[in-house]
Short mmCIF file of C-alpha atoms in Angstrom, two decimals:
data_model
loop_
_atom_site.label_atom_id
_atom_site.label_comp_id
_atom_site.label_asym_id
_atom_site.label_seq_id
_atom_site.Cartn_x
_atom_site.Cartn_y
_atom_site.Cartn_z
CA UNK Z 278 0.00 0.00 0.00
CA UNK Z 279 0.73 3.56 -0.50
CA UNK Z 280 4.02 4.39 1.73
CA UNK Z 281 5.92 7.25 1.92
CA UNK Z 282 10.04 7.16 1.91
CA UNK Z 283 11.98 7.85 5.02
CA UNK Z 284 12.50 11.61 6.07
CA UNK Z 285 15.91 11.04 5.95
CA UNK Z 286 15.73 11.67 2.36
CA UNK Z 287 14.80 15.07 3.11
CA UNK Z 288 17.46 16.51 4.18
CA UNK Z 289 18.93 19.25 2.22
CA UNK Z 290 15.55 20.55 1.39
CA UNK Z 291 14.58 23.73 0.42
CA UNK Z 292 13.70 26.34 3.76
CA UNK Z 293 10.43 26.70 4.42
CA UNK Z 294 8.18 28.80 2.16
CA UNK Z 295 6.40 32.01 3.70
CA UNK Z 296 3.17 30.63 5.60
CA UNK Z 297 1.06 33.76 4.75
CA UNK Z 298 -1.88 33.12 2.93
CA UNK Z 299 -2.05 33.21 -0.46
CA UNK Z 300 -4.20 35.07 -3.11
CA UNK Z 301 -5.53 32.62 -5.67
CA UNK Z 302 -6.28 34.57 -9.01
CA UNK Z 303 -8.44 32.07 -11.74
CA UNK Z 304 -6.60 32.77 -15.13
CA UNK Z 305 -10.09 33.88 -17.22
CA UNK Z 306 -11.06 31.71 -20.39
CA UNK Z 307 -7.89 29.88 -20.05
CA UNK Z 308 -7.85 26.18 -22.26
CA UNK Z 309 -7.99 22.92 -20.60
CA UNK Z 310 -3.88 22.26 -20.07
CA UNK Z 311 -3.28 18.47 -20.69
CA UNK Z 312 0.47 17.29 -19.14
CA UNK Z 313 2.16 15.15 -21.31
CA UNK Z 314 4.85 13.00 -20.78
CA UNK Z 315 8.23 13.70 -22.48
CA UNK Z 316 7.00 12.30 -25.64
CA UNK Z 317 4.17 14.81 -25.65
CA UNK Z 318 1.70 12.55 -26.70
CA UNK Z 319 -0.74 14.20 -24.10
CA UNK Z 320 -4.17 14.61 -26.36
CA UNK Z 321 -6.84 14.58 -23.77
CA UNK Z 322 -7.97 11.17 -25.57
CA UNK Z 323 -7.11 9.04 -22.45
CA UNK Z 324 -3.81 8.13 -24.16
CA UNK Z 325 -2.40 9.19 -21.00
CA UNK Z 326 -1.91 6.72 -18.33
CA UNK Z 327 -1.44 9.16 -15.18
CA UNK Z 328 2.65 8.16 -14.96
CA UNK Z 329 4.36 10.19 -17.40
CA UNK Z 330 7.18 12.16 -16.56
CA UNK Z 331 6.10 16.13 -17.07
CA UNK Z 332 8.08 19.10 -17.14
CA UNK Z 333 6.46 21.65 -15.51
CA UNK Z 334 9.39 24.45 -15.75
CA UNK Z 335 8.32 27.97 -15.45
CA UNK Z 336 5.02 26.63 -13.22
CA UNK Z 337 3.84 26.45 -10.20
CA UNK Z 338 1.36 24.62 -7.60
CA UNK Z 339 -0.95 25.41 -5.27
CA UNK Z 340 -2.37 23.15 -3.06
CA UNK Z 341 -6.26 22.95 -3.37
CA UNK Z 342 -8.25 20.49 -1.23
CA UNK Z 343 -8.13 17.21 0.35
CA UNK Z 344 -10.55 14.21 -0.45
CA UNK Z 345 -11.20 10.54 0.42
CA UNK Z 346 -12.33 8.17 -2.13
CA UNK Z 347 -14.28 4.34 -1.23
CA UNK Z 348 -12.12 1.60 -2.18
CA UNK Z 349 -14.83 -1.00 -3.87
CA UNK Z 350 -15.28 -4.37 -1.84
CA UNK Z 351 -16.00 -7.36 -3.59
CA UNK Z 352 -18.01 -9.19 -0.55
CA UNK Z 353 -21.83 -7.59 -1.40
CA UNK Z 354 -22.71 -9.11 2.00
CA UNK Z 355 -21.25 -6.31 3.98
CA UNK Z 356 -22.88 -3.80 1.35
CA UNK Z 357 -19.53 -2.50 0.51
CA UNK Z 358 -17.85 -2.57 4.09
CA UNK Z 359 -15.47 -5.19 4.26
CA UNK Z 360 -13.05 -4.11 7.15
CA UNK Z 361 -14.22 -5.76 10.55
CA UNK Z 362 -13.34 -3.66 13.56
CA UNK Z 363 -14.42 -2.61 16.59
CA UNK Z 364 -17.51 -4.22 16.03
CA UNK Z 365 -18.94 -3.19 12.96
CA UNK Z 366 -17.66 -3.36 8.98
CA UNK Z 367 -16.16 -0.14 7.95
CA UNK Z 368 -15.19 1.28 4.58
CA UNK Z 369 -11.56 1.21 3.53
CA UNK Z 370 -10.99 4.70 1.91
CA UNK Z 371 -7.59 6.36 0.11
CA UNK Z 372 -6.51 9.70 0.35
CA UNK Z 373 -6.12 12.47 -2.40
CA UNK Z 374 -4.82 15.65 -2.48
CA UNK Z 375 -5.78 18.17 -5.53
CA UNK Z 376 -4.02 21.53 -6.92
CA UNK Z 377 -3.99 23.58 -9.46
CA UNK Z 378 -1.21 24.57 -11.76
CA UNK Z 379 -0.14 28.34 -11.77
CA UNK Z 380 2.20 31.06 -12.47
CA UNK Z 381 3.95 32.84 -9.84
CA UNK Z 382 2.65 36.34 -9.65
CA UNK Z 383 5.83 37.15 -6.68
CA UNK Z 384 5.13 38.31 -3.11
CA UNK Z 385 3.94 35.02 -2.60
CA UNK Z 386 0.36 35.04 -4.55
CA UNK Z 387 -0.13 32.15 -7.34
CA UNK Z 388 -2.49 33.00 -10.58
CA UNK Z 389 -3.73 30.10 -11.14
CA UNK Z 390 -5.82 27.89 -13.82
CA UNK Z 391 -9.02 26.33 -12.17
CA UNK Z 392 -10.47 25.08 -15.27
CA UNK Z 393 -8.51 22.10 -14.38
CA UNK Z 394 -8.23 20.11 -10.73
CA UNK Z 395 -5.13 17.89 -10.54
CA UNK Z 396 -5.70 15.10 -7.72
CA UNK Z 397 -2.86 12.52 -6.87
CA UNK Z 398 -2.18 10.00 -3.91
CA UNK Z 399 -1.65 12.17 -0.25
CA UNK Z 400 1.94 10.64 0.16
CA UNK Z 401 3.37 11.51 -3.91
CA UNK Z 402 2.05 14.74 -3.12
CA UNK Z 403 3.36 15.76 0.69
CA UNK Z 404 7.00 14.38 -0.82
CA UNK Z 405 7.38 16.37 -3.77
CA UNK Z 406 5.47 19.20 -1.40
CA UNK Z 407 7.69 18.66 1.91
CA UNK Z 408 10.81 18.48 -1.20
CA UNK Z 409 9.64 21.68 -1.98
CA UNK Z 410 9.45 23.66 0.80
CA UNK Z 411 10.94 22.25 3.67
CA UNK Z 412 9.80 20.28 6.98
CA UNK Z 413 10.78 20.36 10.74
CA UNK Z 414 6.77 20.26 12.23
CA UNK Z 415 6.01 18.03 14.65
CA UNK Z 416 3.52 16.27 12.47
CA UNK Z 417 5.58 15.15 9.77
CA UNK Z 418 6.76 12.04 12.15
CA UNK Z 419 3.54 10.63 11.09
CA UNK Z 420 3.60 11.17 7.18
CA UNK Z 421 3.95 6.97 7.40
CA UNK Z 422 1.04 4.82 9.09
CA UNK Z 423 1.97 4.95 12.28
CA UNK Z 424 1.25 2.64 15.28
CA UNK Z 425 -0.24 4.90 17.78
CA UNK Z 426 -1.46 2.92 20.66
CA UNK Z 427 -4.60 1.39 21.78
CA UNK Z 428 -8.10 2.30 23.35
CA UNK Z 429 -10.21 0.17 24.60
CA UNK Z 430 -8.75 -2.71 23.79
CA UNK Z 431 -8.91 -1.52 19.85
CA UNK Z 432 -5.13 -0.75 18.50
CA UNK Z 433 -5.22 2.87 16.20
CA UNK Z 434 -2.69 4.24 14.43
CA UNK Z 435 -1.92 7.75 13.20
CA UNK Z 436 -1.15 9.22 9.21
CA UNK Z 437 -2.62 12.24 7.05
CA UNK Z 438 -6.21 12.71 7.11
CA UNK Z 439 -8.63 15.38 5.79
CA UNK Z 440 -9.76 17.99 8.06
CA UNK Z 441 -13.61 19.21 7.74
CA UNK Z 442 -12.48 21.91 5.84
CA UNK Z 443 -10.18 20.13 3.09
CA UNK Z 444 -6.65 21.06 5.28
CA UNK Z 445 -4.27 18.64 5.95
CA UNK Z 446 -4.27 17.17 9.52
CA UNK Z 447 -2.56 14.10 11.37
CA UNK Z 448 -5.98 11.78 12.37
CA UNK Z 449 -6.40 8.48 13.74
CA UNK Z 450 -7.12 4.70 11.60
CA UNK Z 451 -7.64 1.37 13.07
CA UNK Z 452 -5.59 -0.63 10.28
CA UNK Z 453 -2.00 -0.31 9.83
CA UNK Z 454 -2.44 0.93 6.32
CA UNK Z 455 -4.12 3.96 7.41
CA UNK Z 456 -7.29 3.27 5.18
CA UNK Z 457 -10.12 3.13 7.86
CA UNK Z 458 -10.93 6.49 9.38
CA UNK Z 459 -11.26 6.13 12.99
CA UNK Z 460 -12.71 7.85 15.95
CA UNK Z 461 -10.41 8.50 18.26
CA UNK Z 462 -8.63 12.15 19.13
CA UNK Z 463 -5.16 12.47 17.18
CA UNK Z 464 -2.54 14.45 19.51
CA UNK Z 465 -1.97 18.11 19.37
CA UNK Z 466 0.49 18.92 16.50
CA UNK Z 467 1.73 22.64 15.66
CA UNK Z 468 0.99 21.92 11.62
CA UNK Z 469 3.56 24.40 10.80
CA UNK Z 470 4.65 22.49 8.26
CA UNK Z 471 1.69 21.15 6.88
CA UNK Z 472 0.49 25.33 6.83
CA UNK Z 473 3.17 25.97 4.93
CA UNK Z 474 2.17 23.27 1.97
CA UNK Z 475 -1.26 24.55 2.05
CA UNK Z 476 -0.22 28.48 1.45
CA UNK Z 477 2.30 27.66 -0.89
CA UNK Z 478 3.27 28.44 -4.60
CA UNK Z 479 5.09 25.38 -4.88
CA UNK Z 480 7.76 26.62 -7.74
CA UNK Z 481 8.00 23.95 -10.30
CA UNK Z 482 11.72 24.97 -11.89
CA UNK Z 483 13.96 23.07 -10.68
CA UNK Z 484 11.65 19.80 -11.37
CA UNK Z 485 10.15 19.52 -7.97
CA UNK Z 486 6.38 19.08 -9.30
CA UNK Z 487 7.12 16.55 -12.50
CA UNK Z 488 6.57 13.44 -10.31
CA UNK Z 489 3.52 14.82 -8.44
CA UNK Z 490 2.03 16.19 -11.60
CA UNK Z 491 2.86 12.84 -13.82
CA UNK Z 492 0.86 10.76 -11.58
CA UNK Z 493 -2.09 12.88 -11.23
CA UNK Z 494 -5.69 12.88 -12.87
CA UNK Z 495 -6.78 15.74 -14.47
CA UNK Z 496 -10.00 16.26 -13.89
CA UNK Z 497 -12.92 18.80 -15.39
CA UNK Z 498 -16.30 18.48 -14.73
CA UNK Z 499 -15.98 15.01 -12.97
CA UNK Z 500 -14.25 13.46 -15.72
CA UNK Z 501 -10.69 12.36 -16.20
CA UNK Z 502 -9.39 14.10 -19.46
CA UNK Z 503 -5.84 12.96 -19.48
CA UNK Z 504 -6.96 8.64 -18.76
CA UNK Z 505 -8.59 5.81 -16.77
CA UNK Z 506 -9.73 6.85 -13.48
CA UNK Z 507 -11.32 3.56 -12.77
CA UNK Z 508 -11.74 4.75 -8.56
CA UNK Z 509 -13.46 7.53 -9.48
CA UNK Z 510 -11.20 10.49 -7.93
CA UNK Z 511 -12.42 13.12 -10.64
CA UNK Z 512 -15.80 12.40 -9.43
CA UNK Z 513 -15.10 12.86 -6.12
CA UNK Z 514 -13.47 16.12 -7.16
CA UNK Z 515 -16.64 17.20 -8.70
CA UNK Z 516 -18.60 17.11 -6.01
CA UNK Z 517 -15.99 18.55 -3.42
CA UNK Z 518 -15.81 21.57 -5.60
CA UNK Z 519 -19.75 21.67 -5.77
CA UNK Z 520 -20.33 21.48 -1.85
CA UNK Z 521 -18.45 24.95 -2.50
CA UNK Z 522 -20.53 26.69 -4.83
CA UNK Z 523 -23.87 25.18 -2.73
CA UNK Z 524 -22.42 27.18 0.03
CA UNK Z 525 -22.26 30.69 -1.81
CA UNK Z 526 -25.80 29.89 -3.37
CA UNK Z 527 -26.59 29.62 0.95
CA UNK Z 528 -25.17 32.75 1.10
CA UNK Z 529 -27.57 34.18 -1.57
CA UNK Z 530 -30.54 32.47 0.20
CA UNK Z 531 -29.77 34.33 3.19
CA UNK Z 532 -30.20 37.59 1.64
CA UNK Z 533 -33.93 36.80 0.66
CA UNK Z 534 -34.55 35.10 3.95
CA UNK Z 535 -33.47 38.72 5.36
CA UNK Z 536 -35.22 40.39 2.99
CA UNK Z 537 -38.47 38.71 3.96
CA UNK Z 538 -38.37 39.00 7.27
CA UNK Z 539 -37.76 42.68 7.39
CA UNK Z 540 -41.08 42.57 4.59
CA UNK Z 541 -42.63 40.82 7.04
CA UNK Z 542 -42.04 43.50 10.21
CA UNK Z 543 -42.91 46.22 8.37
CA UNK Z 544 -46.38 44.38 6.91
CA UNK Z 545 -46.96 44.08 10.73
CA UNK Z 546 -46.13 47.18 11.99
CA UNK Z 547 -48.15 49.32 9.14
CA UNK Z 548 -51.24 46.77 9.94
CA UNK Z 549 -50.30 47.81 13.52
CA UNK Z 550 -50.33 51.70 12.81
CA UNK Z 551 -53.46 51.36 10.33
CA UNK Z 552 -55.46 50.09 12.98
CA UNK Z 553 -54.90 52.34 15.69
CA UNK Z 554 -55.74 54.76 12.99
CA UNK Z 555 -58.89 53.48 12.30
CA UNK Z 556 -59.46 53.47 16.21
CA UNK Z 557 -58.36 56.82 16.47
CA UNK Z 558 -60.66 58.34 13.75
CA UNK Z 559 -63.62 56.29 14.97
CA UNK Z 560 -63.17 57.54 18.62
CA UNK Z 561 -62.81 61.25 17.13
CA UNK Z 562 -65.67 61.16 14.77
CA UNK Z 563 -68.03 59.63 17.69
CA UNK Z 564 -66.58 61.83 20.50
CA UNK Z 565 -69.15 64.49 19.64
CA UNK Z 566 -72.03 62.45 18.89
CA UNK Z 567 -71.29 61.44 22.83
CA UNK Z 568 -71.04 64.95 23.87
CA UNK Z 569 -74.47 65.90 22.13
CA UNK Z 570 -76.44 62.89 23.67
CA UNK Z 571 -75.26 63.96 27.41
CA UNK Z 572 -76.53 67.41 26.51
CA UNK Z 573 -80.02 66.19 25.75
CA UNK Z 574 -80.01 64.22 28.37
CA UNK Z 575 -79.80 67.25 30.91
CA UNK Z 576 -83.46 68.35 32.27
CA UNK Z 577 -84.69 71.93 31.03
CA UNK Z 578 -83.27 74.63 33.69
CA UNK Z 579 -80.84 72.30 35.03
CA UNK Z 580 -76.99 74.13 35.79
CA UNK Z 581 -74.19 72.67 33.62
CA UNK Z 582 -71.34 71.91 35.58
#
């Protein structure tokens, strides 16, 4: 299963990139950009089997999101759950990360194509990304599944995981291949490191993004335009980006909810006003009519006081 190579590899790296955040600017009308291998046989016609070498000189990256995707069982008894533990069946699920390929605008801000979502394996991608920019946090100790102790009885064990938000955290598995999502607390970690890959332009000269950009799918509109994507990632991608948009169309739905309500106060408070009108004017107009009857009412002679 997917492993990443010792951190003694890294050293020598790159410092650490600034952690600031980082201005993502869509370049407008901008053509679907297929990466081809070294042959450049890249056509979009799924001649491209997701493992050609790329030179991405003069490019960037910028990390995107984070996603999950099932891994299909084969035992339809356990409706797709095939990892016993902790008394239940649980899915088995493999990790993704996604960017987007840019050009470095300086003072750290990427402009950046979004026509196009790039997703490849978590551990390719926090390699070429750790390569890139440097490590030293805390959490990196745990790039490989790690054997993190037991709960309960119930061993867990500690790797990458996606946060709620699409970040990149250090959660907690039961197997020790880090593909079942468990539900235990992970340990405090500083994430400084892990920050720094998500605020990133990752500069691509010196050949730091070909392997990470070789083995990813290029996805657009759910669909894998550069080959086979037989688990379904550029799905998954779809509807990651969607849960996005269905939050600004919230955000427009909130304005009309406001609207309405403030319609609705002042409907009420001129219904309010026009009734004690009405009860105003009727009091006035049959003030007098009172006044009159009491007059006739008083015998002939009789002092008004």
């Amino acid at each position: 299963m997917m492993k990443l190579a010792s951190l003694l590899g890294l050293v020598g790296a790159a410092a650490a990139a600034s952690s600031s955040a980082v201005d993502i600017v869509p370049i407008k009308g901008s053509p679907h950009r297929i990466l081809s291998g070294e042959d450049g046989e890249g056509d979009g016609d799924g001649g491209n089997d997701n493992n050609n070498a790329v030179n991405l000189a003069g490019y960037s990256i910028q990390y995107s999101t984070c996603l999950r995707t099932k891994i299909a069982s084969d035992d339809d008894a356990v409706e797709g759950n095939s990892y016993y533990v902790n008394g239940a069946y649980r899915a088995q699920y493999n990790l993704y990360a996604t960017f987007r390929l840019c050009t470095d605008s300086g003072n750290g801000k990427c402009t950046c194509d979004d026509s196009v979502e790039y997703a490849t394996d978590m551990d390719t991608f926090l390699q070429s990304s750790i390569n890139n920019v440097g490590g030293g946090g805390d959490e990196t100790a745990y790039l490989e599944c790690t054997y993190g102790g037991a709960e309960d009885g119930v061993d867990y064990y500690l790797a990458p995981q996606c946060s709620d938000t699409g970040g990149l955290i250090i959660g907690t598995y039961y197997d020790d291949e880090c593909t079942v999502k468990a539900g235990y607390s992970a340990p405090s970690f500083s994430y400084s490191t892990f920050s720094t890959i998500e605020s990133s332009c990752q500069d691509c000269s010196y050949g730091g993004c070909d392997e990470v950009a070789g083995e990813a799918h290029q996805c657009v509109n759910g669909k894998d335009i550069a080959g086979d994507d037989d688990e379904g990632v550029c799905s998954v991608v779809k509807r990651t980006l969607a849960n996005v948009d269905y939050s600004k169309v919230k955000n427009r739905h909130a304005g009309a909810v406001l609207f309405a309500k403030v319609f609705v106060s002042m409907l009420i408070i001129g219904l309010i006003g026009g009734a004690m009108f009405l009860a105003y004017t009727y009091y006035v107009r049959h003030r007098g009519d009172r006044a009159e009857h009491l007059v006739q009412d008083v015998p002939t002679g009789a002092a008004l006081t």
